[in-house]
mmCIF file of C-alpha atoms and ligand atoms in Angstrom:
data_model
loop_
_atom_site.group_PDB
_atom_site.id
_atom_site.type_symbol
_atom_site.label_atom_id
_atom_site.label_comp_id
_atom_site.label_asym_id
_atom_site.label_seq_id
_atom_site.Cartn_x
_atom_site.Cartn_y
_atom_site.Cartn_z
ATOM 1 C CA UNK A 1 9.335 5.097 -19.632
ATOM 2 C CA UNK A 2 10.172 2.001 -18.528
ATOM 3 C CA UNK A 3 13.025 0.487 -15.978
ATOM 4 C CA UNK A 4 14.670 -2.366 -16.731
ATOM 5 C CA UNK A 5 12.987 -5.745 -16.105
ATOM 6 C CA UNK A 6 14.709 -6.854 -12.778
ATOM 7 C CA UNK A 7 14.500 -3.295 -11.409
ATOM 8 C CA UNK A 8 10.986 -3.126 -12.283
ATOM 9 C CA UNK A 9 9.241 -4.628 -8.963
ATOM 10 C CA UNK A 10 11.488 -1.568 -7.432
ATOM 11 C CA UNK A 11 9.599 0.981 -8.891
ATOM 12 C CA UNK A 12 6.078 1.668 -7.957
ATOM 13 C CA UNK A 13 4.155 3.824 -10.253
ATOM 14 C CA UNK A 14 1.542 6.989 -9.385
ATOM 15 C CA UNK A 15 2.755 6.569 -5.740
ATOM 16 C CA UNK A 16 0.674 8.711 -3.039
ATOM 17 C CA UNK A 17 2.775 11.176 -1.475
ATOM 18 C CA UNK A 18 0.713 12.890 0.677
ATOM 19 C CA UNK A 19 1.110 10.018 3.306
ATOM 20 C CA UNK A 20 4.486 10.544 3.540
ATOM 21 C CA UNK A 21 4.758 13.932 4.093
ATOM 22 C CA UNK A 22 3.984 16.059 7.399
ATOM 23 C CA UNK A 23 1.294 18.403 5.510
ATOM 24 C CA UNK A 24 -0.632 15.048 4.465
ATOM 25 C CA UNK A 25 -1.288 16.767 1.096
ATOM 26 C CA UNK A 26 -0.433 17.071 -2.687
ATOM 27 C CA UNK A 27 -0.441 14.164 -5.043
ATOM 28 C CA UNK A 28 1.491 11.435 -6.325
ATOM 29 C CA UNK A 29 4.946 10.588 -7.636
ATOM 30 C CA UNK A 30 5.098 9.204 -11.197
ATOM 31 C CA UNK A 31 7.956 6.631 -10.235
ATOM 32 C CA UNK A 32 8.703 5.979 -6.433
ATOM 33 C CA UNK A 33 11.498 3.554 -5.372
ATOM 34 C CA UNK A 34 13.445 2.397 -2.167
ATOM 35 C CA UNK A 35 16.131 0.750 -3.359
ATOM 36 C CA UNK A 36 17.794 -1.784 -0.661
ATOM 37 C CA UNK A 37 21.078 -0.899 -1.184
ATOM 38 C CA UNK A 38 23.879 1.683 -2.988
ATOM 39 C CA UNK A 39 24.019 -0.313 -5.934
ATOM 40 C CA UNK A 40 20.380 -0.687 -6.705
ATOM 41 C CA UNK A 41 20.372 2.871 -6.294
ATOM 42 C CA UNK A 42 23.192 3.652 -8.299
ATOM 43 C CA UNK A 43 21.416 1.832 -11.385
ATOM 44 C CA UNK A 44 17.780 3.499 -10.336
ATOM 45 C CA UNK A 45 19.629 6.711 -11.022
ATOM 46 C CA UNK A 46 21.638 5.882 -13.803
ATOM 47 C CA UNK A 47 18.225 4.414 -15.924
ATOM 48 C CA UNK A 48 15.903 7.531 -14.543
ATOM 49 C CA UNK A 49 18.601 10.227 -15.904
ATOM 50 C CA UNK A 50 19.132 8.330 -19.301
ATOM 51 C CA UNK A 51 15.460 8.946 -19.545
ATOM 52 C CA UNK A 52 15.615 12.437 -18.679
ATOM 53 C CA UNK A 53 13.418 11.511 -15.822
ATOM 54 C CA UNK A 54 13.462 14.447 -12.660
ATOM 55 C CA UNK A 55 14.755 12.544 -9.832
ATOM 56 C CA UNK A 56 14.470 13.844 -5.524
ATOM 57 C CA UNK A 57 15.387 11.961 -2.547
ATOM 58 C CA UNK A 58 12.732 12.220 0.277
ATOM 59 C CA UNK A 59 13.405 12.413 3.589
ATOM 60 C CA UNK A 60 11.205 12.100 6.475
ATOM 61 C CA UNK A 61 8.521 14.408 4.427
ATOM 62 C CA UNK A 62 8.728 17.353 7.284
ATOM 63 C CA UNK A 63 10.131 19.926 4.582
ATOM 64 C CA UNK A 64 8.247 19.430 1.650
ATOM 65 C CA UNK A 65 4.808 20.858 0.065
ATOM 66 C CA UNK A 66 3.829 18.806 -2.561
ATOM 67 C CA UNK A 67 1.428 20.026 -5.299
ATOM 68 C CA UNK A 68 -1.857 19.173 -6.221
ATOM 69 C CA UNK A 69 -0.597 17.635 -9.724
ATOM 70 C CA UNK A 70 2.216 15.530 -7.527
ATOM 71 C CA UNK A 71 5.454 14.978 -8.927
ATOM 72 C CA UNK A 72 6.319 14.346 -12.405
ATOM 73 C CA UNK A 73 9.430 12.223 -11.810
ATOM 74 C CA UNK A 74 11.117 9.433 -9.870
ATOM 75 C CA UNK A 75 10.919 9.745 -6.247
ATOM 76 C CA UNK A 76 13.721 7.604 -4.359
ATOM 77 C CA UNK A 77 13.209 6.565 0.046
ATOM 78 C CA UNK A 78 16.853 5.606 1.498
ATOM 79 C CA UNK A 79 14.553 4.219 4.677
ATOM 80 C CA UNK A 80 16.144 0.887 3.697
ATOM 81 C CA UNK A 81 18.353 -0.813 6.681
ATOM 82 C CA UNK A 82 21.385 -0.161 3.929
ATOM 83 C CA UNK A 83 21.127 3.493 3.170
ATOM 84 C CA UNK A 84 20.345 4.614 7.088
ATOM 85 C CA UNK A 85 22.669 2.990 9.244
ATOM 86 C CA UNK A 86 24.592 4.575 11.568
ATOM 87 C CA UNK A 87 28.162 4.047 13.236
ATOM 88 C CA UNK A 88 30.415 5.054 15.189
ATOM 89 C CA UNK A 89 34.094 5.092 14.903
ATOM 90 C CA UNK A 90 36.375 6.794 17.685
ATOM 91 C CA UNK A 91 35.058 10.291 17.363
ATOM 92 C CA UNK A 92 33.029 10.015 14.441
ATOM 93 C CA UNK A 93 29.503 9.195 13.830
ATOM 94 C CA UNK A 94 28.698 7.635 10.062
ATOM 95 C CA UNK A 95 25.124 8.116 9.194
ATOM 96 C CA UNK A 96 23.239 6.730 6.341
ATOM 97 C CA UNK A 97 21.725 9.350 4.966
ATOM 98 C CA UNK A 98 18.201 7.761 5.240
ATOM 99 C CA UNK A 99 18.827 7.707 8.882
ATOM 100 C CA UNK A 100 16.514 9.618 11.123
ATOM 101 C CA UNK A 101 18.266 12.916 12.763
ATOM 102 C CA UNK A 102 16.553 12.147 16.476
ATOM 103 C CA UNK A 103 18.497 8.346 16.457
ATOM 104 C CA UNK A 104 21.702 10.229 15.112
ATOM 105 C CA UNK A 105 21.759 12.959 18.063
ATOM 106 C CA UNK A 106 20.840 9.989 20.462
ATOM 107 C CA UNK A 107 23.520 7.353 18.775
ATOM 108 C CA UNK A 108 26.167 10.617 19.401
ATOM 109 C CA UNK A 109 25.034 11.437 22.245
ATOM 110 C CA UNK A 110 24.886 8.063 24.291
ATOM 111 C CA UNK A 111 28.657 7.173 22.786
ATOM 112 C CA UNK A 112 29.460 10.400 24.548
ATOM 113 C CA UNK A 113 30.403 12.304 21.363
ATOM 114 C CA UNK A 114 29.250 16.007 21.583
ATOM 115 C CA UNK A 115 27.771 18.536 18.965
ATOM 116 C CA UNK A 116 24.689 17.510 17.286
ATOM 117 C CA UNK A 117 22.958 17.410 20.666
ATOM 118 C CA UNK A 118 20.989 20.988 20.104
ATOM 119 C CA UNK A 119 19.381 19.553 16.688
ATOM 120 C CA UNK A 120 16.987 17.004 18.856
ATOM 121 C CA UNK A 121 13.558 17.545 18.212
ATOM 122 C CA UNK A 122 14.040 18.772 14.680
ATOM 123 C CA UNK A 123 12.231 16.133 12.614
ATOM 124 C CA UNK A 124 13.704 14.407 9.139
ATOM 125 C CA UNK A 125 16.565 12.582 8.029
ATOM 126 C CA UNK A 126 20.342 12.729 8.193
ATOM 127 C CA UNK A 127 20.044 13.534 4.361
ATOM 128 C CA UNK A 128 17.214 16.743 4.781
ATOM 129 C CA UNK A 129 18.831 17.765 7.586
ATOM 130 C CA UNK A 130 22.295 18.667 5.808
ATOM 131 C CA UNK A 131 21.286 20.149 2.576
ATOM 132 C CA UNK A 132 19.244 21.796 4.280
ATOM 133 C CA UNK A 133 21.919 22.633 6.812
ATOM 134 C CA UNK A 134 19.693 22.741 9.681
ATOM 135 C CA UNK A 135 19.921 25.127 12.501
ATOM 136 C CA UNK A 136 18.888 25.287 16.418
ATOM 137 C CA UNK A 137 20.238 28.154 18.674
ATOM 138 C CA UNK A 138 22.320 29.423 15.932
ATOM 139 C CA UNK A 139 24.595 26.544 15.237
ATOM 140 C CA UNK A 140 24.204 24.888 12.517
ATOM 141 C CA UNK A 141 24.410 20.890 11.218
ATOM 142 C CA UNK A 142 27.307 21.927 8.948
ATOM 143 C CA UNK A 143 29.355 22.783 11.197
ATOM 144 C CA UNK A 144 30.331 19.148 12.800
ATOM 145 C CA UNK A 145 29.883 17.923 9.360
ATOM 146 C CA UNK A 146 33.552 16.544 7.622
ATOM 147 C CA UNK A 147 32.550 14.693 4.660
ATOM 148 C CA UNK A 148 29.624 14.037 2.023
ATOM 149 C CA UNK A 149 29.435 11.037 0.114
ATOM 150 C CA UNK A 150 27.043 11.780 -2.630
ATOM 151 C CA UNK A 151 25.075 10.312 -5.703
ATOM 152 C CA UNK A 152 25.273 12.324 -8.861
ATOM 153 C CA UNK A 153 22.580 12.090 -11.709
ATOM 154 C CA UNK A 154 24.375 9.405 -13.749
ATOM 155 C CA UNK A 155 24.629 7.444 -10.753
ATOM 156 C CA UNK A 156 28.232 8.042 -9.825
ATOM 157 C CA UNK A 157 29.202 8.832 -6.456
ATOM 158 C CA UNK A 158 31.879 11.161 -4.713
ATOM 159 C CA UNK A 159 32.572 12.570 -1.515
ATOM 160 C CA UNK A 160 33.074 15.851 -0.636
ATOM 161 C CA UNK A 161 34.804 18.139 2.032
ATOM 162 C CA UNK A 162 32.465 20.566 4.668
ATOM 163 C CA UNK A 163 34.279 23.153 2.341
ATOM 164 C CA UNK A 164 32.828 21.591 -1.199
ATOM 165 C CA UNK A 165 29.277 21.291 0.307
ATOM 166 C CA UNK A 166 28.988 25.191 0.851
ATOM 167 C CA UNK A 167 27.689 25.610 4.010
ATOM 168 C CA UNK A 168 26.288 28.791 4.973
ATOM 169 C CA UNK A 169 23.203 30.294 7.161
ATOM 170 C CA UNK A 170 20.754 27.222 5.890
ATOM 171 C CA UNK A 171 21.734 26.342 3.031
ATOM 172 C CA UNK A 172 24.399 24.575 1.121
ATOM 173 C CA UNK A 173 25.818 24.013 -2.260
ATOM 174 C CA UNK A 174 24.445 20.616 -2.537
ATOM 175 C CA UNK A 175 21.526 21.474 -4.660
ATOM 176 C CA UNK A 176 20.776 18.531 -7.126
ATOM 177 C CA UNK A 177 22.979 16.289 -5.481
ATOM 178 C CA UNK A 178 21.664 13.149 -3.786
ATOM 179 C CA UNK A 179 23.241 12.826 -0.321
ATOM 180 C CA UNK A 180 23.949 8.877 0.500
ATOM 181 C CA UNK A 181 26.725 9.325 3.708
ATOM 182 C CA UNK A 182 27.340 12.000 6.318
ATOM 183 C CA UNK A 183 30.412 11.678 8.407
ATOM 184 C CA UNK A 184 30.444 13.992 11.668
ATOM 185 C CA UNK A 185 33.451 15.128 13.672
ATOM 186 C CA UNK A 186 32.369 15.323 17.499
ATOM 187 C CA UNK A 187 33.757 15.894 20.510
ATOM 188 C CA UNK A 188 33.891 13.349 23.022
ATOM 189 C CA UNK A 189 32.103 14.619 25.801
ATOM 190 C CA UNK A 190 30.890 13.328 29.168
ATOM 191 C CA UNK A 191 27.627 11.264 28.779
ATOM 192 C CA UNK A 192 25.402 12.684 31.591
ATOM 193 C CA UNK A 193 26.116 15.919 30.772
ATOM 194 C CA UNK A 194 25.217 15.317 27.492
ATOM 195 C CA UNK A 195 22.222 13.232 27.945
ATOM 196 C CA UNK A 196 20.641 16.029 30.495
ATOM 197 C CA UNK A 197 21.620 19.541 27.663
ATOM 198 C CA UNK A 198 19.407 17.020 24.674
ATOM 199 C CA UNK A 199 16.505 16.544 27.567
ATOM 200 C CA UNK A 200 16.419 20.242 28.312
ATOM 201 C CA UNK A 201 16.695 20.909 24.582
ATOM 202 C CA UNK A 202 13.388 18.135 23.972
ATOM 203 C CA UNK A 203 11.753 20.335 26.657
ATOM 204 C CA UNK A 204 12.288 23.756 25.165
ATOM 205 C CA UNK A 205 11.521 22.742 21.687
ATOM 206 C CA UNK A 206 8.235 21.169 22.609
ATOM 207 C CA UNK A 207 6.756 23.702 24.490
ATOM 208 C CA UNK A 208 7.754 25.977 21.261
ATOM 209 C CA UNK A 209 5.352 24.069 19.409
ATOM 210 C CA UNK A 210 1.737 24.453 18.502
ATOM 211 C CA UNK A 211 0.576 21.405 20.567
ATOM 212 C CA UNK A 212 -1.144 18.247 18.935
ATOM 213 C CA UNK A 213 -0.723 19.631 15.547
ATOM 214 C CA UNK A 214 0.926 16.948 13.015
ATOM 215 C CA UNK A 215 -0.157 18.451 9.663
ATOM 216 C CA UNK A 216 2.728 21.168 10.326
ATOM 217 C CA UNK A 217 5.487 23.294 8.415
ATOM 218 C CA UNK A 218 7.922 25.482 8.732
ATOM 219 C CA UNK A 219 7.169 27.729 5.795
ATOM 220 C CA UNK A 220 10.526 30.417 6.337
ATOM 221 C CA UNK A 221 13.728 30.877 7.214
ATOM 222 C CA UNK A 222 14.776 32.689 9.711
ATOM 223 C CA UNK A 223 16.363 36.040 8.381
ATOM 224 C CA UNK A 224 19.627 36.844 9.851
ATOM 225 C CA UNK A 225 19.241 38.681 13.200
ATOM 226 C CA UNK A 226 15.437 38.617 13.921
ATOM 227 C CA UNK A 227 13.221 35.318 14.008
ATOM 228 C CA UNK A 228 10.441 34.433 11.131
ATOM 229 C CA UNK A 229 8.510 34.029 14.633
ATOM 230 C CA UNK A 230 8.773 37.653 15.431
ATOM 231 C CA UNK A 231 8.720 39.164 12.599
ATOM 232 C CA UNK A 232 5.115 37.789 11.681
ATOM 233 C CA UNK A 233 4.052 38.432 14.758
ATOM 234 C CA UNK A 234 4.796 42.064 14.784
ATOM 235 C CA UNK A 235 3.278 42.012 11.195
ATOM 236 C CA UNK A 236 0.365 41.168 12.859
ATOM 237 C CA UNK A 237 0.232 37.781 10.905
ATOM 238 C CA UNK A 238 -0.515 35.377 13.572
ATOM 239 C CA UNK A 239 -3.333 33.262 12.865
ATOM 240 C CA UNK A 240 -3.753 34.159 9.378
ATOM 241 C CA UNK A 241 -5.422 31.633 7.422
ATOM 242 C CA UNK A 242 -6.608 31.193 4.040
ATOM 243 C CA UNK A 243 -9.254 28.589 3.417
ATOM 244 C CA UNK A 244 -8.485 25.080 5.417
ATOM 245 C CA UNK A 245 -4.730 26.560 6.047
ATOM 246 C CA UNK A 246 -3.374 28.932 8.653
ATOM 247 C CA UNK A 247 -0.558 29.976 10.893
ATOM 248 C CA UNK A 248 -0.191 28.944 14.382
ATOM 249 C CA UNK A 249 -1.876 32.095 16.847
ATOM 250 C CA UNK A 250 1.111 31.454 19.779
ATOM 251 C CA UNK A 251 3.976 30.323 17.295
ATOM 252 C CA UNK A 252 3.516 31.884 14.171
ATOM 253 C CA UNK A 253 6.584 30.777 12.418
ATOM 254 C CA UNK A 254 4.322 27.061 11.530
ATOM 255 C CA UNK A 255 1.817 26.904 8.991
ATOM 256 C CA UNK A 256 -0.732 24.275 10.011
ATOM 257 C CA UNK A 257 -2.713 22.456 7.209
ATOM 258 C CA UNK A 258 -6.321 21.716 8.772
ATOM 259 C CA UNK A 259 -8.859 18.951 7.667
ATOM 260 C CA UNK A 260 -9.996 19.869 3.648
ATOM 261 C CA UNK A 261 -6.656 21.913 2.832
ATOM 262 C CA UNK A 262 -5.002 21.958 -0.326
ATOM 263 C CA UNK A 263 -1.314 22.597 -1.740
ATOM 264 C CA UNK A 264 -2.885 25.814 -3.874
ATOM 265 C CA UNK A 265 -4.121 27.386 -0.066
ATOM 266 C CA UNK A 266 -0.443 27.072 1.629
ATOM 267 C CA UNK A 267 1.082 28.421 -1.198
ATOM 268 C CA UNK A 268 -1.662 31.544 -1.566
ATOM 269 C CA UNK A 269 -1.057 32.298 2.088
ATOM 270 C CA UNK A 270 3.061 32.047 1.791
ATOM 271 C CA UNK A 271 2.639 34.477 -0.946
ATOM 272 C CA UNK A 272 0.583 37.076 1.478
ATOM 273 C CA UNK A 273 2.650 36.553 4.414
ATOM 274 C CA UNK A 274 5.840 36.876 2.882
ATOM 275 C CA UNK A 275 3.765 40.288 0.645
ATOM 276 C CA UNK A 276 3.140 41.745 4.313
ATOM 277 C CA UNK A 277 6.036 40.993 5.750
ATOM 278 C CA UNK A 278 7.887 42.415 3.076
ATOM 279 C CA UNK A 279 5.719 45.556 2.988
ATOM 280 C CA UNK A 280 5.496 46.635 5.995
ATOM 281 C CA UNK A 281 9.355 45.560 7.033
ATOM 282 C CA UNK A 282 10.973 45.682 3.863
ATOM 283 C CA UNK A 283 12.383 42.251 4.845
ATOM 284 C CA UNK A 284 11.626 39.683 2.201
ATOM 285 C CA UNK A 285 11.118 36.081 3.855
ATOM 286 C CA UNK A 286 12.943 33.604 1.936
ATOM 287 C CA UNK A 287 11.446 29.655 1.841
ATOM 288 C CA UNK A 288 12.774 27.328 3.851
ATOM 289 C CA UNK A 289 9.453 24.528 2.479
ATOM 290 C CA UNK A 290 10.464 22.993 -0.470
ATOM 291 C CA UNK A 291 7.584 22.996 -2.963
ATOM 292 C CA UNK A 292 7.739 19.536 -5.170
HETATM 293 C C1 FAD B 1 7.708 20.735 13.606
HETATM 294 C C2 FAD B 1 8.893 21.130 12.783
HETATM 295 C C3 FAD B 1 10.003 21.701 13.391
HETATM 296 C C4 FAD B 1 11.126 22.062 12.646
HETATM 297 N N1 FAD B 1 12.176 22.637 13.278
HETATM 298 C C5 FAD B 1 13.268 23.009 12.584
HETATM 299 C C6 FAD B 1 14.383 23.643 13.236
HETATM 300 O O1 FAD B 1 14.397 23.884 14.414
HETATM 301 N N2 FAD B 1 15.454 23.975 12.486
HETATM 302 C C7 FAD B 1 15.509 23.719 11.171
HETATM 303 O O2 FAD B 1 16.535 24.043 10.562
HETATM 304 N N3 FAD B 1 14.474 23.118 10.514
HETATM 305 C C8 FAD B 1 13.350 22.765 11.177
HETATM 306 N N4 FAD B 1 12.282 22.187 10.543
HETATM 307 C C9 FAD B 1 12.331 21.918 9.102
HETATM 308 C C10 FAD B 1 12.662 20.442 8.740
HETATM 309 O O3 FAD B 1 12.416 19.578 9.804
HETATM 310 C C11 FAD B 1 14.096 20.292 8.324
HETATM 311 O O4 FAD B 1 14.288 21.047 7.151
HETATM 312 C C12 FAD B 1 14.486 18.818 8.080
HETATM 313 O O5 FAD B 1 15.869 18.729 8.065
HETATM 314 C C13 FAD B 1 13.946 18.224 6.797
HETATM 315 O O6 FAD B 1 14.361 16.851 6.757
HETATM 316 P P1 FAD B 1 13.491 15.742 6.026
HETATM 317 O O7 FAD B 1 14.234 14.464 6.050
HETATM 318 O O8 FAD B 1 12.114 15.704 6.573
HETATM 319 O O9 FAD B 1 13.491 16.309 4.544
HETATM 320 P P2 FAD B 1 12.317 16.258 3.498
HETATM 321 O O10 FAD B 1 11.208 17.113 3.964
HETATM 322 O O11 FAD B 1 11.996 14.869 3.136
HETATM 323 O O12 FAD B 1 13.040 16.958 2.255
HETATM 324 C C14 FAD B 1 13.386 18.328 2.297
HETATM 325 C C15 FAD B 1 14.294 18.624 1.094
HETATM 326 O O13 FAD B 1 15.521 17.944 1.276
HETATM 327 C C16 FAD B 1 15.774 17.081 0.172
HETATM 328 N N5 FAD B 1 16.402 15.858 0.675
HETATM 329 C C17 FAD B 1 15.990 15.059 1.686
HETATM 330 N N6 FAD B 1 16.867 14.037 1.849
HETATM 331 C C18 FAD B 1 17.824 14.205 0.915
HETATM 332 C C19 FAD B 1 19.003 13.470 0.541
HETATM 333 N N7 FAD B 1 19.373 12.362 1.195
HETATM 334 N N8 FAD B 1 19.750 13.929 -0.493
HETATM 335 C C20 FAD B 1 19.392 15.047 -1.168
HETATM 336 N N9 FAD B 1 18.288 15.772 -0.887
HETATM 337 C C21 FAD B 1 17.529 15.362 0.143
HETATM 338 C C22 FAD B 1 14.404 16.790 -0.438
HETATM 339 O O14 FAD B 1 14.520 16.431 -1.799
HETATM 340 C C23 FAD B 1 13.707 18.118 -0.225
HETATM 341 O O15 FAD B 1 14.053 19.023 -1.244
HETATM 342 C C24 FAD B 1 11.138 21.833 11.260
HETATM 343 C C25 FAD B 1 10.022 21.256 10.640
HETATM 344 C C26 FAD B 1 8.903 20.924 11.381
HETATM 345 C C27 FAD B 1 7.711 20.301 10.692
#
């Protein structure tokens, strides 16, 4: 396949993805693109589905396991100034969806608007963070959320209500959709107050987390009730590994990908985890990793 001529210095062909993702593994896109702007986009789009091309929208990479064959499809960044802005307006933050989450929460949070302040620490993009309608302490991202501008296949775009995007315990109905805009309803709030709940939040996460470990995941979900965490744990799971990958001995609920691991290893020791977990609990872990 081939793009158009003056779109064709967008596209980058057999595009390493394992950079820009947190495991640092998997291979490459077939297309990749970071278009500078909604338009550009909009044609991208429009020319990879005519072509019957697969299309995905990474984020900041923390969510994803790519395989070793890579990605047989077009691969689109919004890191572009255009596609991750954000602003506010009254009490309303706009966020480009290409927009890192931690500058959102600290955009709201210094204008003194409340409610996204429990999500700091939680690494990714505006975009990854609402279809995957991320969590912390039980509230989720969806709930502040009051509209969705998205991108269609064909390259048309639409915004929807919190109600259209199906929010529920994370996940959403926006499955195949390509999120551009988030608009967030907060509550103003005072600033110091604010400012010192996202420090203690920073604080908490961190020491939750196994400690200078980059090459990490979050393989599960957390079922409804009881945490991925504990439930592994009590499964006697902790510190499982299989070849170069393993799970974290204090925090469990993060799959680590060592020096020399590979795609095939995280998946083979998902499989047994969520096999043992399911055995001995009858509760069967669902994925929160998406595997590209
Ligand atoms: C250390 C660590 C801690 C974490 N803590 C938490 C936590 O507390 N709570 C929690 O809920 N999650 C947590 N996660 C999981 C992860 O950070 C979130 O799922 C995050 O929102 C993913 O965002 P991302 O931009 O990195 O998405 P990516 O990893 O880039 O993508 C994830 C999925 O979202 C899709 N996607 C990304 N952007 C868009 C877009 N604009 N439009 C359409 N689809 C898109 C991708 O195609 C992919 O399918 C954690 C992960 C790590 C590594």
């Amino acid at each position: 396949m081939s793009f158009s001529e003056d779109l064709d210095h967008l596209i980058r062909t057999d595009e390493p993805l394992s950079p820009l993702v947190w495991l640092g593994i998997g291979g490459p896109a077939r297309f990749f693109a970071e278009p500078v702007d909604e338009a550009e986009l909009q044609r991208i789009y429009r020319e990879a589905s005519e072509a019957g091309l697969a299309i995905r929208i990474l984020g900041g990479g923390s969510n994803v396991l790519v395989r070793e064959s890579g990605f047989d499809g077009l691969v689109i960044s919004l890191a572009a100034a255009a596609t991750s802005e954000l602003a506010i307006e009254e009490n309303k933050l706009i966020a480009g969806a290409g927009a890192k989450l931690s500058h959102a929460v600290i955009k709201s949070v210094g204008a003194g608007l409340g409610g996204l302040e429990h999500l700091v620490g939680i690494p990714g993009t505006v975009g990854g963070a609402v279809v995957g309608n991320v969590s912390n302490g039980g509230r989720d991202i969806g709930s502040v959320v009051e509209s969705i501008t998205v991108i269609e296949n064909d390259g048309t775009t639409r915004v929807l209500t919190q109600h259209e995007a199906g929010f529920s315990h994370r996940k959403t109905s926006l499955n195949g959709l390509g999120v551009l805009k988030v608009t967030f309803a907060l509550e103003p709030r005072d600033v110091s107050a604010l400012t010192k709940r996202m420090q203690k939040q920073w604080i908490s996460r961190n020491a939750a987390r196994p400690s200078e470990q980059r090459r990490i995941a979050t393989p599960f979900v957390d079922p409804d009730g009881i945490p991925a965490n504990t439930l592994i744990q009590n499964c006697g799971l902790a510190g499982v590994r299989e070849g170069e990958v393993s799970l974290d001995t204090t925090h469990p609920q993060y799959l680590i990908a060592h020096t020399g691991a590979t795609s095939e290893q995280c998946l083979k020791l998902i499989e047994r985890v969520r096999e043992q977990v399911l055995l001995q609990t009858g509760i069967d872990l669902q994925l929160n990793l998406q595997i590209w």
